[in-house]
Short mmCIF file of C-alpha atoms in Angstrom, two decimals:
data_model
loop_
_atom_site.label_atom_id
_atom_site.label_comp_id
_atom_site.label_asym_id
_atom_site.label_seq_id
_atom_site.Cartn_x
_atom_site.Cartn_y
_atom_site.Cartn_z
CA MET A 1 -19.88 23.26 -18.26
CA LYS A 2 -19.47 24.42 -15.03
CA ALA A 3 -18.08 20.75 -13.21
CA ASN A 4 -19.75 19.06 -10.83
CA ALA A 5 -18.45 15.27 -10.06
CA TYR A 6 -22.47 14.08 -9.04
CA SER A 7 -23.04 14.23 -12.19
CA ALA A 8 -23.00 11.42 -14.63
CA ASP A 9 -21.30 13.32 -17.69
CA CYS A 10 -18.62 15.51 -16.33
CA PRO A 11 -15.07 14.98 -17.29
CA THR A 12 -14.31 15.20 -12.76
CA ARG A 13 -15.57 11.82 -12.55
CA GLN A 14 -12.47 10.94 -15.93
CA ILE A 15 -10.01 12.49 -13.22
CA LEU A 16 -11.88 10.93 -9.77
CA ASP A 17 -11.26 7.05 -12.01
CA ARG A 18 -7.55 8.22 -11.84
CA VAL A 19 -6.74 9.29 -9.04
CA GLY A 20 -9.20 5.34 -7.28
CA ASP A 21 -6.34 3.33 -9.51
CA LYS A 22 -4.65 2.15 -7.50
CA TRP A 23 -1.69 1.52 -9.31
CA ALA A 24 -1.82 4.62 -10.54
CA VAL A 25 -1.30 6.02 -7.50
CA LEU A 26 2.36 3.70 -6.53
CA ILE A 27 2.76 4.80 -10.24
CA LEU A 28 2.37 8.28 -9.16
CA LEU A 29 3.89 7.47 -5.50
CA LEU A 30 7.39 5.92 -7.41
CA LEU A 31 7.95 9.07 -9.84
CA ARG A 32 7.77 11.90 -7.62
CA HIS A 33 11.06 10.97 -6.40
CA GLU A 34 12.82 10.12 -9.54
CA ALA A 35 11.98 8.93 -12.99
CA LEU A 36 11.87 6.11 -13.37
CA ARG A 37 11.81 2.68 -16.65
CA PHE A 38 9.31 0.51 -17.60
CA ASN A 39 11.49 -2.86 -15.91
CA GLN A 40 11.22 -1.16 -11.71
CA LEU A 41 8.55 -0.09 -12.34
CA ARG A 42 7.61 -3.04 -12.86
CA ARG A 43 10.15 -4.59 -10.44
CA ASP A 44 9.10 -1.91 -7.28
CA ILE A 45 5.29 -2.41 -7.77
CA GLU A 46 4.58 -6.22 -7.33
CA GLY A 47 1.29 -7.92 -8.76
CA ILE A 48 1.67 -5.59 -11.50
CA SER A 49 1.67 -7.38 -14.94
CA GLN A 50 3.71 -5.25 -18.50
CA LYS A 51 0.15 -4.95 -20.42
CA MET A 52 -1.35 -3.23 -17.02
CA LEU A 53 1.47 -1.08 -16.52
CA SER A 54 1.64 0.07 -19.82
CA GLN A 55 -1.80 0.95 -20.26
CA VAL A 56 -2.14 2.76 -17.23
CA LEU A 57 1.14 4.30 -18.37
CA LYS A 58 -0.05 5.34 -21.35
CA SER A 59 -3.09 6.74 -19.92
CA LEU A 60 -1.07 8.71 -17.38
CA GLU A 61 0.72 10.30 -20.27
CA ARG A 62 -2.78 11.39 -21.55
CA ASP A 63 -4.08 13.34 -18.68
CA GLY A 64 -0.73 15.46 -18.22
CA LEU A 65 0.85 13.92 -15.34
CA VAL A 66 3.33 11.03 -17.01
CA ARG A 67 5.61 12.42 -18.82
CA ARG A 68 8.06 9.48 -21.13
CA HIS A 69 10.74 9.84 -22.30
CA ALA A 70 12.35 7.92 -24.94
CA ILE A 71 15.96 7.16 -24.75
CA ALA A 72 18.27 6.53 -28.78
CA THR A 73 19.62 3.12 -27.30
CA VAL A 74 19.19 -0.72 -28.53
CA PRO A 75 16.88 -1.76 -27.87
CA VAL A 76 15.22 1.86 -27.11
CA THR A 77 15.26 3.33 -23.16
CA VAL A 78 12.21 4.25 -22.39
CA GLU A 79 11.76 6.77 -18.52
CA TYR A 80 9.24 7.63 -17.19
CA SER A 81 8.73 10.98 -15.04
CA ILE A 82 5.58 12.81 -12.96
CA THR A 83 4.78 16.30 -14.17
CA PRO A 84 4.25 18.99 -12.20
CA LEU A 85 0.88 18.28 -12.50
CA GLY A 86 1.27 14.34 -11.13
CA LYS A 87 3.25 15.51 -8.28
CA THR A 88 0.07 18.25 -7.06
CA LEU A 89 -1.84 14.99 -7.01
CA ALA A 90 0.89 12.97 -5.41
CA ALA A 91 0.53 15.69 -3.31
CA ALA A 92 -2.93 15.02 -2.50
CA VAL A 93 -2.66 10.67 -2.59
CA ASP A 94 0.05 10.35 -0.47
CA PRO A 95 -1.71 10.82 2.63
CA LEU A 96 -4.44 8.29 2.08
CA ARG A 97 -1.84 5.95 1.25
CA ASP A 98 -0.71 6.60 4.97
CA TRP A 99 -4.09 6.73 6.61
CA ALA A 100 -4.66 3.25 4.92
CA GLU A 101 -1.19 2.44 6.21
CA ARG A 102 -1.53 3.80 9.76
CA ASN A 103 -5.21 2.50 10.21
CA LEU A 104 -5.10 -0.72 8.08
CA LYS A 105 -5.47 -2.91 11.39
CA ASP A 106 -8.02 -1.75 12.56
CA VAL A 107 -10.09 -1.94 9.54
CA LEU A 108 -9.21 -5.52 8.90
CA ALA A 109 -9.64 -5.81 12.72
CA ALA A 110 -13.29 -4.64 11.55
CA GLN A 111 -14.01 -6.84 7.88
CA ARG A 112 -13.13 -10.36 11.14
CA ARG A 113 -15.46 -9.05 13.41
CA TYR A 114 -18.61 -8.22 9.97
CA ASP A 115 -17.66 -11.87 8.62
CA ALA A 116 -18.53 -13.39 12.13
CA GLN A 117 -21.51 -11.78 12.14
CA ARG A 118 -22.19 -12.37 8.94
CA HIS A 119 -21.34 -15.50 8.86
CA ALA A 120 -23.67 -16.57 12.91
CA LYS A 121 -26.11 -14.97 11.60
CA ALA A 122 -26.36 -17.21 7.93
CA ALA A 123 -25.77 -20.28 10.50
#
């Protein structure tokens, strides 16, 4: 089957869903620098719940983007690291993060103008 992201049944869409998931992107960008434990990831990514972090890490592991390593301690310590495949994705999405940070003011200004125009038309 040839990949075609515009086709409803193309598996490419599953990968694009991962790329479009803010939590997955943030996790990958953190892990590209060093392996981190679960609780450190949770502390570093403000607003992510324990349940969501667990779900996203499992998905990233399933996709071959993240590696889970359990260390035999009491209690068990779990560390996550990025795989070579995950590094390629992190390198691809980091420019999007950079773009968002550089253009934040312009986007917020455009949103304010849009909202003001919509409000003026409704009045």
